[in-house]
Amino acid sequence: MKKQHKILLAIGLVCLAAGIAFLVTGNTQLSGPALVLFFLLLALALRGHSFLKGFSYTILIFAAVTLAMYYPSYFQEAGGFEFKTLIVPLLQIIMFGMGTAMSFKDFMGVVKMPKGVLVGLVCQFTIMPVLGFGIATLFAFPPEIAAGIVLVGSSPSGLASNVMAYLAKANLALSVTLTAVSTLLAPLMTPLLMEVFAGEFVPIDFWSMMLSIVRIVILPVAVGLLFNHFFHGKAKWLDKAMPIVSMAGIAFIIVIITAAGRDSLLSIGLFLVVAAILHNMAGYFMGYWGCRILKMKEQDCRTIALEVGMQNAGLASGIALEMGKVATIGLAPAIFGPWMNISGSSLATWWREKSPFKNENQEK
């Protein structure tokens, strides 16, 4: 880490200490800015570290979330315009970007890797919804908060898992195929799983949820696929812009949901964070060892673990908005999203140092 980054880190730690001190003494007017400044300086400091710089985006989200917690009214509406109405359009843009990063060849993995795809899909749509229901019941969350945890578990995987699979030296082709197919199945599987596991928490309108997913995910992804098919390599500016737009969009969605659900977060926030961590980590563990029991290749085990543990939290947020409960059902996805990026990056980096081919040779 360079000298200037170390200075930023030192100043950030001073801000953290000051923020905690102000918080303990009840001076929220000063604790908020101090904590926000800490996260901003920490994000900048991490940019100077080769290993930790990948976490700077997530730390910036923490800064934005802290800002939303202290000043929620600024992120709820402006001039009578409610910011939550931007969630679905932002998700559609993100899903379009996801489509432009895919091709029709990605779906051919079903034929080339039938066992991996089948096992991955079964794990995806069984482990996480069951875990979500069990964790929500264990913590005895209010019904709508509990439904949000199940919703995270019932969602398909997203593009983040593909990035982590690449970093982890896993089976990237399988990862991309699983993301593509699980996204395609989402209009059917997500409402069905919600009806089965979340029906006792909140009323679930199967057909309405299915149409919402088609509108939020399937149509934008399909347009993105067609765009990539006909204009591949002809719009390089779009390839560079979409990741930035997607990251900004996800951050803004999380901030909007945080501001809308601030009161609920103040009462059950810590428990919800613990629940999200358990849900995510158990997904990695069960996805990986489920594949090991089936004697699958190490690369495939890593891939499916990441696909199972990392969900499309953005889609879950959009569904929560469509249900009219973004301030309650939407809270679990808002917490799960940033955390899975931290855990996924850490797991992928650790696996990257452990060659999958060495593991397989040792077993032989």
JSON list of C-alpha atoms in Angstrom, two decimals, residues 101-321:
[
{"chain": "A", "resi": 101, "resn": "ALA", "atom": "CA", "xyz": [-22.76, -9.90, -21.76]},
{"chain": "A", "resi": 102, "resn": "MET", "atom": "CA", "xyz": [-24.34, -13.23, -22.78]},
{"chain": "A", "resi": 103, "resn": "SER", "atom": "CA", "xyz": [-24.86, -15.05, -26.06]},
{"chain": "A", "resi": 104, "resn": "PHE", "atom": "CA", "xyz": [-27.12, -17.81, -27.33]},
{"chain": "A", "resi": 105, "resn": "LYS", "atom": "CA", "xyz": [-24.10, -20.15, -27.11]},
{"chain": "A", "resi": 106, "resn": "ASP", "atom": "CA", "xyz": [-24.27, -19.89, -23.32]},
{"chain": "A", "resi": 107, "resn": "PHE", "atom": "CA", "xyz": [-27.44, -21.99, -23.37]},
{"chain": "A", "resi": 108, "resn": "MET", "atom": "CA", "xyz": [-25.65, -24.76, -25.27]},
{"chain": "A", "resi": 109, "resn": "GLY", "atom": "CA", "xyz": [-23.93, -25.74, -22.02]},
{"chain": "A", "resi": 110, "resn": "VAL", "atom": "CA", "xyz": [-27.10, -27.66, -21.17]},
{"chain": "A", "resi": 111, "resn": "VAL", "atom": "CA", "xyz": [-26.18, -30.11, -23.92]},
{"chain": "A", "resi": 112, "resn": "LYS", "atom": "CA", "xyz": [-22.42, -30.09, -23.30]},
{"chain": "A", "resi": 113, "resn": "MET", "atom": "CA", "xyz": [-22.56, -30.34, -19.48]},
{"chain": "A", "resi": 114, "resn": "PRO", "atom": "CA", "xyz": [-25.94, -31.93, -18.65]},
{"chain": "A", "resi": 115, "resn": "LYS", "atom": "CA", "xyz": [-24.93, -33.35, -15.25]},
{"chain": "A", "resi": 116, "resn": "GLY", "atom": "CA", "xyz": [-23.39, -30.09, -14.01]},
{"chain": "A", "resi": 117, "resn": "VAL", "atom": "CA", "xyz": [-26.36, -28.03, -15.20]},
{"chain": "A", "resi": 118, "resn": "LEU", "atom": "CA", "xyz": [-28.92, -30.41, -13.70]},
{"chain": "A", "resi": 119, "resn": "VAL", "atom": "CA", "xyz": [-27.16, -30.65, -10.33]},
{"chain": "A", "resi": 120, "resn": "GLY", "atom": "CA", "xyz": [-26.59, -26.89, -10.28]},
{"chain": "A", "resi": 121, "resn": "LEU", "atom": "CA", "xyz": [-30.24, -26.07, -10.98]},
{"chain": "A", "resi": 122, "resn": "VAL", "atom": "CA", "xyz": [-31.52, -28.57, -8.42]},
{"chain": "A", "resi": 123, "resn": "CYS", "atom": "CA", "xyz": [-29.17, -27.12, -5.79]},
{"chain": "A", "resi": 124, "resn": "GLN", "atom": "CA", "xyz": [-30.06, -23.55, -6.79]},
{"chain": "A", "resi": 125, "resn": "PHE", "atom": "CA", "xyz": [-33.80, -24.01, -6.41]},
{"chain": "A", "resi": 126, "resn": "THR", "atom": "CA", "xyz": [-33.82, -26.28, -3.35]},
{"chain": "A", "resi": 127, "resn": "ILE", "atom": "CA", "xyz": [-30.99, -25.37, -0.98]},
{"chain": "A", "resi": 128, "resn": "MET", "atom": "CA", "xyz": [-31.47, -21.60, -0.84]},
{"chain": "A", "resi": 129, "resn": "PRO", "atom": "CA", "xyz": [-35.28, -21.40, -0.51]},
{"chain": "A", "resi": 130, "resn": "VAL", "atom": "CA", "xyz": [-35.28, -24.14, 2.16]},
{"chain": "A", "resi": 131, "resn": "LEU", "atom": "CA", "xyz": [-32.44, -22.40, 4.00]},
{"chain": "A", "resi": 132, "resn": "GLY", "atom": "CA", "xyz": [-34.28, -19.08, 3.69]},
{"chain": "A", "resi": 133, "resn": "PHE", "atom": "CA", "xyz": [-37.45, -20.53, 5.19]},
{"chain": "A", "resi": 134, "resn": "GLY", "atom": "CA", "xyz": [-35.51, -22.25, 7.99]},
{"chain": "A", "resi": 135, "resn": "ILE", "atom": "CA", "xyz": [-33.50, -19.14, 8.91]},
{"chain": "A", "resi": 136, "resn": "ALA", "atom": "CA", "xyz": [-36.56, -16.86, 8.77]},
{"chain": "A", "resi": 137, "resn": "THR", "atom": "CA", "xyz": [-38.43, -19.25, 11.06]},
{"chain": "A", "resi": 138, "resn": "LEU", "atom": "CA", "xyz": [-35.47, -19.68, 13.42]},
{"chain": "A", "resi": 139, "resn": "PHE", "atom": "CA", "xyz": [-35.09, -15.92, 13.92]},
{"chain": "A", "resi": 140, "resn": "ALA", "atom": "CA", "xyz": [-38.87, -15.44, 14.22]},
{"chain": "A", "resi": 141, "resn": "PHE", "atom": "CA", "xyz": [-38.77, -12.33, 12.03]},
{"chain": "A", "resi": 142, "resn": "PRO", "atom": "CA", "xyz": [-41.94, -10.34, 11.32]},
{"chain": "A", "resi": 143, "resn": "PRO", "atom": "CA", "xyz": [-43.85, -11.98, 8.41]},
{"chain": "A", "resi": 144, "resn": "GLU", "atom": "CA", "xyz": [-42.81, -9.51, 5.68]},
{"chain": "A", "resi": 145, "resn": "ILE", "atom": "CA", "xyz": [-39.15, -9.53, 6.73]},
{"chain": "A", "resi": 146, "resn": "ALA", "atom": "CA", "xyz": [-39.23, -13.34, 6.75]},
{"chain": "A", "resi": 147, "resn": "ALA", "atom": "CA", "xyz": [-40.77, -13.36, 3.26]},
{"chain": "A", "resi": 148, "resn": "GLY", "atom": "CA", "xyz": [-37.87, -11.20, 2.07]},
{"chain": "A", "resi": 149, "resn": "ILE", "atom": "CA", "xyz": [-35.34, -13.81, 3.20]},
{"chain": "A", "resi": 150, "resn": "VAL", "atom": "CA", "xyz": [-37.27, -16.54, 1.37]},
{"chain": "A", "resi": 151, "resn": "LEU", "atom": "CA", "xyz": [-37.44, -14.28, -1.69]},
{"chain": "A", "resi": 152, "resn": "VAL", "atom": "CA", "xyz": [-33.65, -13.98, -1.77]},
{"chain": "A", "resi": 153, "resn": "GLY", "atom": "CA", "xyz": [-33.38, -17.77, -1.62]},
{"chain": "A", "resi": 154, "resn": "SER", "atom": "CA", "xyz": [-35.98, -18.22, -4.36]},
{"chain": "A", "resi": 155, "resn": "SER", "atom": "CA", "xyz": [-34.22, -15.91, -6.83]},
{"chain": "A", "resi": 156, "resn": "PRO", "atom": "CA", "xyz": [-31.85, -17.11, -9.57]},
{"chain": "A", "resi": 157, "resn": "SER", "atom": "CA", "xyz": [-28.13, -16.41, -9.59]},
{"chain": "A", "resi": 158, "resn": "GLY", "atom": "CA", "xyz": [-26.73, -13.25, -11.19]},
{"chain": "A", "resi": 159, "resn": "LEU", "atom": "CA", "xyz": [-23.69, -12.13, -13.15]},
{"chain": "A", "resi": 160, "resn": "ALA", "atom": "CA", "xyz": [-21.66, -11.61, -9.96]},
{"chain": "A", "resi": 161, "resn": "SER", "atom": "CA", "xyz": [-21.33, -15.39, -9.62]},
{"chain": "A", "resi": 162, "resn": "ASN", "atom": "CA", "xyz": [-19.76, -15.56, -13.10]},
{"chain": "A", "resi": 163, "resn": "VAL", "atom": "CA", "xyz": [-17.09, -13.05, -12.10]},
{"chain": "A", "resi": 164, "resn": "MET", "atom": "CA", "xyz": [-16.35, -15.00, -8.91]},
{"chain": "A", "resi": 165, "resn": "ALA", "atom": "CA", "xyz": [-16.20, -18.29, -10.83]},
{"chain": "A", "resi": 166, "resn": "TYR", "atom": "CA", "xyz": [-13.56, -16.77, -13.10]},
{"chain": "A", "resi": 167, "resn": "LEU", "atom": "CA", "xyz": [-11.54, -15.51, -10.13]},
{"chain": "A", "resi": 168, "resn": "ALA", "atom": "CA", "xyz": [-11.84, -18.88, -8.35]},
{"chain": "A", "resi": 169, "resn": "LYS", "atom": "CA", "xyz": [-10.51, -20.81, -11.39]},
{"chain": "A", "resi": 170, "resn": "ALA", "atom": "CA", "xyz": [-13.83, -22.64, -11.47]},
{"chain": "A", "resi": 171, "resn": "ASN", "atom": "CA", "xyz": [-15.79, -23.83, -14.53]},
{"chain": "A", "resi": 172, "resn": "LEU", "atom": "CA", "xyz": [-16.71, -20.46, -16.05]},
{"chain": "A", "resi": 173, "resn": "ALA", "atom": "CA", "xyz": [-18.68, -22.02, -18.93]},
{"chain": "A", "resi": 174, "resn": "LEU", "atom": "CA", "xyz": [-20.85, -23.95, -16.45]},
{"chain": "A", "resi": 175, "resn": "SER", "atom": "CA", "xyz": [-21.31, -20.82, -14.34]},
{"chain": "A", "resi": 176, "resn": "VAL", "atom": "CA", "xyz": [-22.51, -18.75, -17.30]},
{"chain": "A", "resi": 177, "resn": "THR", "atom": "CA", "xyz": [-24.86, -21.53, -18.42]},
{"chain": "A", "resi": 178, "resn": "LEU", "atom": "CA", "xyz": [-26.35, -21.93, -14.95]},
{"chain": "A", "resi": 179, "resn": "THR", "atom": "CA", "xyz": [-26.91, -18.18, -14.65]},
{"chain": "A", "resi": 180, "resn": "ALA", "atom": "CA", "xyz": [-28.57, -18.09, -18.07]},
{"chain": "A", "resi": 181, "resn": "VAL", "atom": "CA", "xyz": [-30.82, -21.10, -17.48]},
{"chain": "A", "resi": 182, "resn": "SER", "atom": "CA", "xyz": [-31.77, -20.22, -13.89]},
{"chain": "A", "resi": 183, "resn": "THR", "atom": "CA", "xyz": [-32.68, -16.70, -15.07]},
{"chain": "A", "resi": 184, "resn": "LEU", "atom": "CA", "xyz": [-34.82, -18.22, -17.82]},
{"chain": "A", "resi": 185, "resn": "LEU", "atom": "CA", "xyz": [-36.58, -20.45, -15.26]},
{"chain": "A", "resi": 186, "resn": "ALA", "atom": "CA", "xyz": [-37.09, -17.63, -12.75]},
{"chain": "A", "resi": 187, "resn": "PRO", "atom": "CA", "xyz": [-40.59, -16.60, -13.94]},
{"chain": "A", "resi": 188, "resn": "LEU", "atom": "CA", "xyz": [-41.81, -20.09, -13.06]},
{"chain": "A", "resi": 189, "resn": "MET", "atom": "CA", "xyz": [-39.59, -21.18, -10.18]},
{"chain": "A", "resi": 190, "resn": "THR", "atom": "CA", "xyz": [-39.44, -17.99, -8.09]},
{"chain": "A", "resi": 191, "resn": "PRO", "atom": "CA", "xyz": [-43.25, -17.50, -7.76]},
{"chain": "A", "resi": 192, "resn": "LEU", "atom": "CA", "xyz": [-43.68, -21.24, -7.18]},
{"chain": "A", "resi": 193, "resn": "LEU", "atom": "CA", "xyz": [-41.07, -21.36, -4.41]},
{"chain": "A", "resi": 194, "resn": "MET", "atom": "CA", "xyz": [-42.46, -18.18, -2.86]},
{"chain": "A", "resi": 195, "resn": "GLU", "atom": "CA", "xyz": [-45.93, -19.68, -2.85]},
{"chain": "A", "resi": 196, "resn": "VAL", "atom": "CA", "xyz": [-44.64, -22.85, -1.15]},
{"chain": "A", "resi": 197, "resn": "PHE", "atom": "CA", "xyz": [-42.22, -21.35, 1.40]},
{"chain": "A", "resi": 198, "resn": "ALA", "atom": "CA", "xyz": [-43.40, -17.75, 1.92]},
{"chain": "A", "resi": 199, "resn": "GLY", "atom": "CA", "xyz": [-47.13, -18.28, 1.54]},
{"chain": "A", "resi": 200, "resn": "GLU", "atom": "CA", "xyz": [-47.60, -18.60, 5.28]},
{"chain": "A", "resi": 201, "resn": "PHE", "atom": "CA", "xyz": [-45.83, -15.26, 5.86]},
{"chain": "A", "resi": 202, "resn": "VAL", "atom": "CA", "xyz": [-47.51, -13.07, 3.23]},
{"chain": "A", "resi": 203, "resn": "PRO", "atom": "CA", "xyz": [-50.10, -13.57, 0.45]},
{"chain": "A", "resi": 204, "resn": "ILE", "atom": "CA", "xyz": [-48.40, -14.55, -2.83]},
{"chain": "A", "resi": 205, "resn": "ASP", "atom": "CA", "xyz": [-49.97, -13.77, -6.21]},
{"chain": "A", "resi": 206, "resn": "PHE", "atom": "CA", "xyz": [-48.30, -16.37, -8.45]},
{"chain": "A", "resi": 207, "resn": "TRP", "atom": "CA", "xyz": [-49.34, -14.94, -11.83]},
{"chain": "A", "resi": 208, "resn": "SER", "atom": "CA", "xyz": [-48.65, -11.33, -10.89]},
{"chain": "A", "resi": 209, "resn": "MET", "atom": "CA", "xyz": [-45.16, -12.25, -9.68]},
{"chain": "A", "resi": 210, "resn": "MET", "atom": "CA", "xyz": [-44.51, -14.27, -12.83]},
{"chain": "A", "resi": 211, "resn": "LEU", "atom": "CA", "xyz": [-45.46, -11.34, -15.06]},
{"chain": "A", "resi": 212, "resn": "SER", "atom": "CA", "xyz": [-43.31, -8.99, -12.98]},
{"chain": "A", "resi": 213, "resn": "ILE", "atom": "CA", "xyz": [-40.25, -11.22, -13.43]},
{"chain": "A", "resi": 214, "resn": "VAL", "atom": "CA", "xyz": [-40.88, -11.48, -17.17]},
{"chain": "A", "resi": 215, "resn": "ARG", "atom": "CA", "xyz": [-41.08, -7.70, -17.39]},
{"chain": "A", "resi": 216, "resn": "ILE", "atom": "CA", "xyz": [-38.10, -7.00, -15.10]},
{"chain": "A", "resi": 217, "resn": "VAL", "atom": "CA", "xyz": [-35.76, -9.77, -16.25]},
{"chain": "A", "resi": 218, "resn": "ILE", "atom": "CA", "xyz": [-36.74, -11.85, -19.26]},
{"chain": "A", "resi": 219, "resn": "LEU", "atom": "CA", "xyz": [-37.64, -9.06, -21.69]},
{"chain": "A", "resi": 220, "resn": "PRO", "atom": "CA", "xyz": [-34.55, -6.88, -20.98]},
{"chain": "A", "resi": 221, "resn": "VAL", "atom": "CA", "xyz": [-32.23, -9.91, -21.07]},
{"chain": "A", "resi": 222, "resn": "ALA", "atom": "CA", "xyz": [-33.80, -11.05, -24.35]},
{"chain": "A", "resi": 223, "resn": "VAL", "atom": "CA", "xyz": [-33.30, -7.58, -25.87]},
{"chain": "A", "resi": 224, "resn": "GLY", "atom": "CA", "xyz": [-29.71, -7.61, -24.60]},
{"chain": "A", "resi": 225, "resn": "LEU", "atom": "CA", "xyz": [-29.10, -11.04, -26.15]},
{"chain": "A", "resi": 226, "resn": "LEU", "atom": "CA", "xyz": [-30.44, -9.86, -29.51]},
{"chain": "A", "resi": 227, "resn": "PHE", "atom": "CA", "xyz": [-28.36, -6.69, -29.29]},
{"chain": "A", "resi": 228, "resn": "ASN", "atom": "CA", "xyz": [-25.23, -8.75, -28.60]},
{"chain": "A", "resi": 229, "resn": "HIS", "atom": "CA", "xyz": [-26.07, -11.15, -31.44]},
{"chain": "A", "resi": 230, "resn": "PHE", "atom": "CA", "xyz": [-26.49, -8.46, -34.08]},
{"chain": "A", "resi": 231, "resn": "PHE", "atom": "CA", "xyz": [-24.12, -5.76, -32.82]},
{"chain": "A", "resi": 232, "resn": "HIS", "atom": "CA", "xyz": [-21.36, -7.75, -31.10]},
{"chain": "A", "resi": 233, "resn": "GLY", "atom": "CA", "xyz": [-18.12, -5.76, -31.22]},
{"chain": "A", "resi": 234, "resn": "LYS", "atom": "CA", "xyz": [-19.82, -2.76, -32.86]},
{"chain": "A", "resi": 235, "resn": "ALA", "atom": "CA", "xyz": [-20.66, -0.86, -29.66]},
{"chain": "A", "resi": 236, "resn": "LYS", "atom": "CA", "xyz": [-17.51, -1.02, -27.57]},
{"chain": "A", "resi": 237, "resn": "TRP", "atom": "CA", "xyz": [-18.59, 2.09, -25.66]},
{"chain": "A", "resi": 238, "resn": "LEU", "atom": "CA", "xyz": [-21.58, 0.11, -24.38]},
{"chain": "A", "resi": 239, "resn": "ASP", "atom": "CA", "xyz": [-19.36, -2.75, -23.18]},
{"chain": "A", "resi": 240, "resn": "LYS", "atom": "CA", "xyz": [-17.35, -0.25, -21.13]},
{"chain": "A", "resi": 241, "resn": "ALA", "atom": "CA", "xyz": [-20.35, 1.72, -19.88]},
{"chain": "A", "resi": 242, "resn": "MET", "atom": "CA", "xyz": [-22.67, -1.10, -18.78]},
{"chain": "A", "resi": 243, "resn": "PRO", "atom": "CA", "xyz": [-20.56, -2.38, -15.83]},
{"chain": "A", "resi": 244, "resn": "ILE", "atom": "CA", "xyz": [-20.33, 1.17, -14.46]},
{"chain": "A", "resi": 245, "resn": "VAL", "atom": "CA", "xyz": [-24.06, 1.78, -15.01]},
{"chain": "A", "resi": 246, "resn": "SER", "atom": "CA", "xyz": [-24.89, -1.56, -13.37]},
{"chain": "A", "resi": 247, "resn": "MET", "atom": "CA", "xyz": [-22.75, -0.87, -10.29]},
{"chain": "A", "resi": 248, "resn": "ALA", "atom": "CA", "xyz": [-24.20, 2.63, -9.91]},
{"chain": "A", "resi": 249, "resn": "GLY", "atom": "CA", "xyz": [-27.73, 1.29, -10.39]},
{"chain": "A", "resi": 250, "resn": "ILE", "atom": "CA", "xyz": [-27.31, -1.46, -7.79]},
{"chain": "A", "resi": 251, "resn": "ALA", "atom": "CA", "xyz": [-25.86, 1.01, -5.28]},
{"chain": "A", "resi": 252, "resn": "PHE", "atom": "CA", "xyz": [-28.74, 3.45, -5.81]},
{"chain": "A", "resi": 253, "resn": "ILE", "atom": "CA", "xyz": [-31.33, 0.68, -5.43]},
{"chain": "A", "resi": 254, "resn": "ILE", "atom": "CA", "xyz": [-29.78, -0.42, -2.13]},
{"chain": "A", "resi": 255, "resn": "VAL", "atom": "CA", "xyz": [-29.76, 3.18, -0.86]},
{"chain": "A", "resi": 256, "resn": "ILE", "atom": "CA", "xyz": [-33.43, 3.70, -1.80]},
{"chain": "A", "resi": 257, "resn": "ILE", "atom": "CA", "xyz": [-34.48, 0.49, -0.02]},
{"chain": "A", "resi": 258, "resn": "THR", "atom": "CA", "xyz": [-32.38, 1.34, 3.03]},
{"chain": "A", "resi": 259, "resn": "ALA", "atom": "CA", "xyz": [-33.98, 4.76, 3.32]},
{"chain": "A", "resi": 260, "resn": "ALA", "atom": "CA", "xyz": [-37.48, 3.32, 2.87]},
{"chain": "A", "resi": 261, "resn": "GLY", "atom": "CA", "xyz": [-36.93, 0.61, 5.50]},
{"chain": "A", "resi": 262, "resn": "ARG", "atom": "CA", "xyz": [-34.82, 2.61, 7.97]},
{"chain": "A", "resi": 263, "resn": "ASP", "atom": "CA", "xyz": [-37.20, 2.15, 10.92]},
{"chain": "A", "resi": 264, "resn": "SER", "atom": "CA", "xyz": [-37.36, -1.63, 10.45]},
{"chain": "A", "resi": 265, "resn": "LEU", "atom": "CA", "xyz": [-33.57, -1.82, 10.11]},
{"chain": "A", "resi": 266, "resn": "LEU", "atom": "CA", "xyz": [-33.08, 0.07, 13.39]},
{"chain": "A", "resi": 267, "resn": "SER", "atom": "CA", "xyz": [-35.15, -2.54, 15.22]},
{"chain": "A", "resi": 268, "resn": "ILE", "atom": "CA", "xyz": [-34.01, -5.80, 13.59]},
{"chain": "A", "resi": 269, "resn": "GLY", "atom": "CA", "xyz": [-31.05, -4.74, 11.43]},
{"chain": "A", "resi": 270, "resn": "LEU", "atom": "CA", "xyz": [-28.31, -6.64, 13.29]},
{"chain": "A", "resi": 271, "resn": "PHE", "atom": "CA", "xyz": [-30.30, -9.88, 13.31]},
{"chain": "A", "resi": 272, "resn": "LEU", "atom": "CA", "xyz": [-31.07, -9.49, 9.62]},
{"chain": "A", "resi": 273, "resn": "VAL", "atom": "CA", "xyz": [-27.37, -9.05, 8.85]},
{"chain": "A", "resi": 274, "resn": "VAL", "atom": "CA", "xyz": [-26.58, -12.25, 10.79]},
{"chain": "A", "resi": 275, "resn": "ALA", "atom": "CA", "xyz": [-29.38, -14.06, 8.95]},
{"chain": "A", "resi": 276, "resn": "ALA", "atom": "CA", "xyz": [-28.04, -12.90, 5.55]},
{"chain": "A", "resi": 277, "resn": "ILE", "atom": "CA", "xyz": [-24.52, -14.07, 6.43]},
{"chain": "A", "resi": 278, "resn": "LEU", "atom": "CA", "xyz": [-25.80, -17.48, 7.57]},
{"chain": "A", "resi": 279, "resn": "HIS", "atom": "CA", "xyz": [-27.94, -17.85, 4.46]},
{"chain": "A", "resi": 280, "resn": "ASN", "atom": "CA", "xyz": [-25.09, -16.99, 2.11]},
{"chain": "A", "resi": 281, "resn": "MET", "atom": "CA", "xyz": [-22.38, -19.05, 3.85]},
{"chain": "A", "resi": 282, "resn": "ALA", "atom": "CA", "xyz": [-24.62, -22.10, 4.24]},
{"chain": "A", "resi": 283, "resn": "GLY", "atom": "CA", "xyz": [-25.40, -21.86, 0.51]},
{"chain": "A", "resi": 284, "resn": "TYR", "atom": "CA", "xyz": [-21.70, -22.01, -0.37]},
{"chain": "A", "resi": 285, "resn": "PHE", "atom": "CA", "xyz": [-21.10, -24.90, 2.04]},
{"chain": "A", "resi": 286, "resn": "MET", "atom": "CA", "xyz": [-24.05, -27.06, 1.00]},
{"chain": "A", "resi": 287, "resn": "GLY", "atom": "CA", "xyz": [-23.60, -26.33, -2.70]},
{"chain": "A", "resi": 288, "resn": "TYR", "atom": "CA", "xyz": [-19.93, -27.32, -2.59]},
{"chain": "A", "resi": 289, "resn": "TRP", "atom": "CA", "xyz": [-20.22, -30.43, -0.44]},
{"chain": "A", "resi": 290, "resn": "GLY", "atom": "CA", "xyz": [-23.38, -31.60, -2.18]},
{"chain": "A", "resi": 291, "resn": "CYS", "atom": "CA", "xyz": [-21.33, -31.75, -5.39]},
{"chain": "A", "resi": 292, "resn": "ARG", "atom": "CA", "xyz": [-18.39, -33.38, -3.63]},
{"chain": "A", "resi": 293, "resn": "ILE", "atom": "CA", "xyz": [-20.69, -36.16, -2.40]},
{"chain": "A", "resi": 294, "resn": "LEU", "atom": "CA", "xyz": [-21.74, -36.69, -6.03]},
{"chain": "A", "resi": 295, "resn": "LYS", "atom": "CA", "xyz": [-18.02, -36.99, -6.92]},
{"chain": "A", "resi": 296, "resn": "MET", "atom": "CA", "xyz": [-18.04, -34.04, -9.31]},
{"chain": "A", "resi": 297, "resn": "LYS", "atom": "CA", "xyz": [-14.86, -32.28, -10.45]},
{"chain": "A", "resi": 298, "resn": "GLU", "atom": "CA", "xyz": [-13.39, -29.70, -8.10]},
{"chain": "A", "resi": 299, "resn": "GLN", "atom": "CA", "xyz": [-13.96, -26.92, -10.65]},
{"chain": "A", "resi": 300, "resn": "ASP", "atom": "CA", "xyz": [-17.63, -27.84, -10.95]},
{"chain": "A", "resi": 301, "resn": "CYS", "atom": "CA", "xyz": [-18.01, -28.02, -7.16]},
{"chain": "A", "resi": 302, "resn": "ARG", "atom": "CA", "xyz": [-16.64, -24.48, -6.83]},
{"chain": "A", "resi": 303, "resn": "THR", "atom": "CA", "xyz": [-18.87, -23.23, -9.61]},
{"chain": "A", "resi": 304, "resn": "ILE", "atom": "CA", "xyz": [-22.08, -24.64, -8.16]},
{"chain": "A", "resi": 305, "resn": "ALA", "atom": "CA", "xyz": [-21.16, -23.44, -4.66]},
{"chain": "A", "resi": 306, "resn": "LEU", "atom": "CA", "xyz": [-20.88, -19.87, -5.99]},
{"chain": "A", "resi": 307, "resn": "GLU", "atom": "CA", "xyz": [-24.04, -20.18, -8.08]},
{"chain": "A", "resi": 308, "resn": "VAL", "atom": "CA", "xyz": [-26.00, -21.41, -5.07]},
{"chain": "A", "resi": 309, "resn": "GLY", "atom": "CA", "xyz": [-24.61, -18.94, -2.54]},
{"chain": "A", "resi": 310, "resn": "MET", "atom": "CA", "xyz": [-24.83, -15.83, -4.74]},
{"chain": "A", "resi": 311, "resn": "GLN", "atom": "CA", "xyz": [-28.38, -14.77, -5.64]},
{"chain": "A", "resi": 312, "resn": "ASN", "atom": "CA", "xyz": [-29.81, -12.05, -7.86]},
{"chain": "A", "resi": 313, "resn": "ALA", "atom": "CA", "xyz": [-30.61, -9.69, -4.99]},
{"chain": "A", "resi": 314, "resn": "GLY", "atom": "CA", "xyz": [-31.50, -6.94, -7.45]},
{"chain": "A", "resi": 315, "resn": "LEU", "atom": "CA", "xyz": [-34.33, -9.00, -8.90]},
{"chain": "A", "resi": 316, "resn": "ALA", "atom": "CA", "xyz": [-35.56, -9.75, -5.37]},
{"chain": "A", "resi": 317, "resn": "SER", "atom": "CA", "xyz": [-35.65, -6.01, -4.68]},
{"chain": "A", "resi": 318, "resn": "GLY", "atom": "CA", "xyz": [-37.69, -5.41, -7.83]},
{"chain": "A", "resi": 319, "resn": "ILE", "atom": "CA", "xyz": [-40.18, -8.10, -6.89]},
{"chain": "A", "resi": 320, "resn": "ALA", "atom": "CA", "xyz": [-40.50, -6.58, -3.40]},
{"chain": "A", "resi": 321, "resn": "LEU", "atom": "CA", "xyz": [-41.33, -3.23, -5.01]}
]
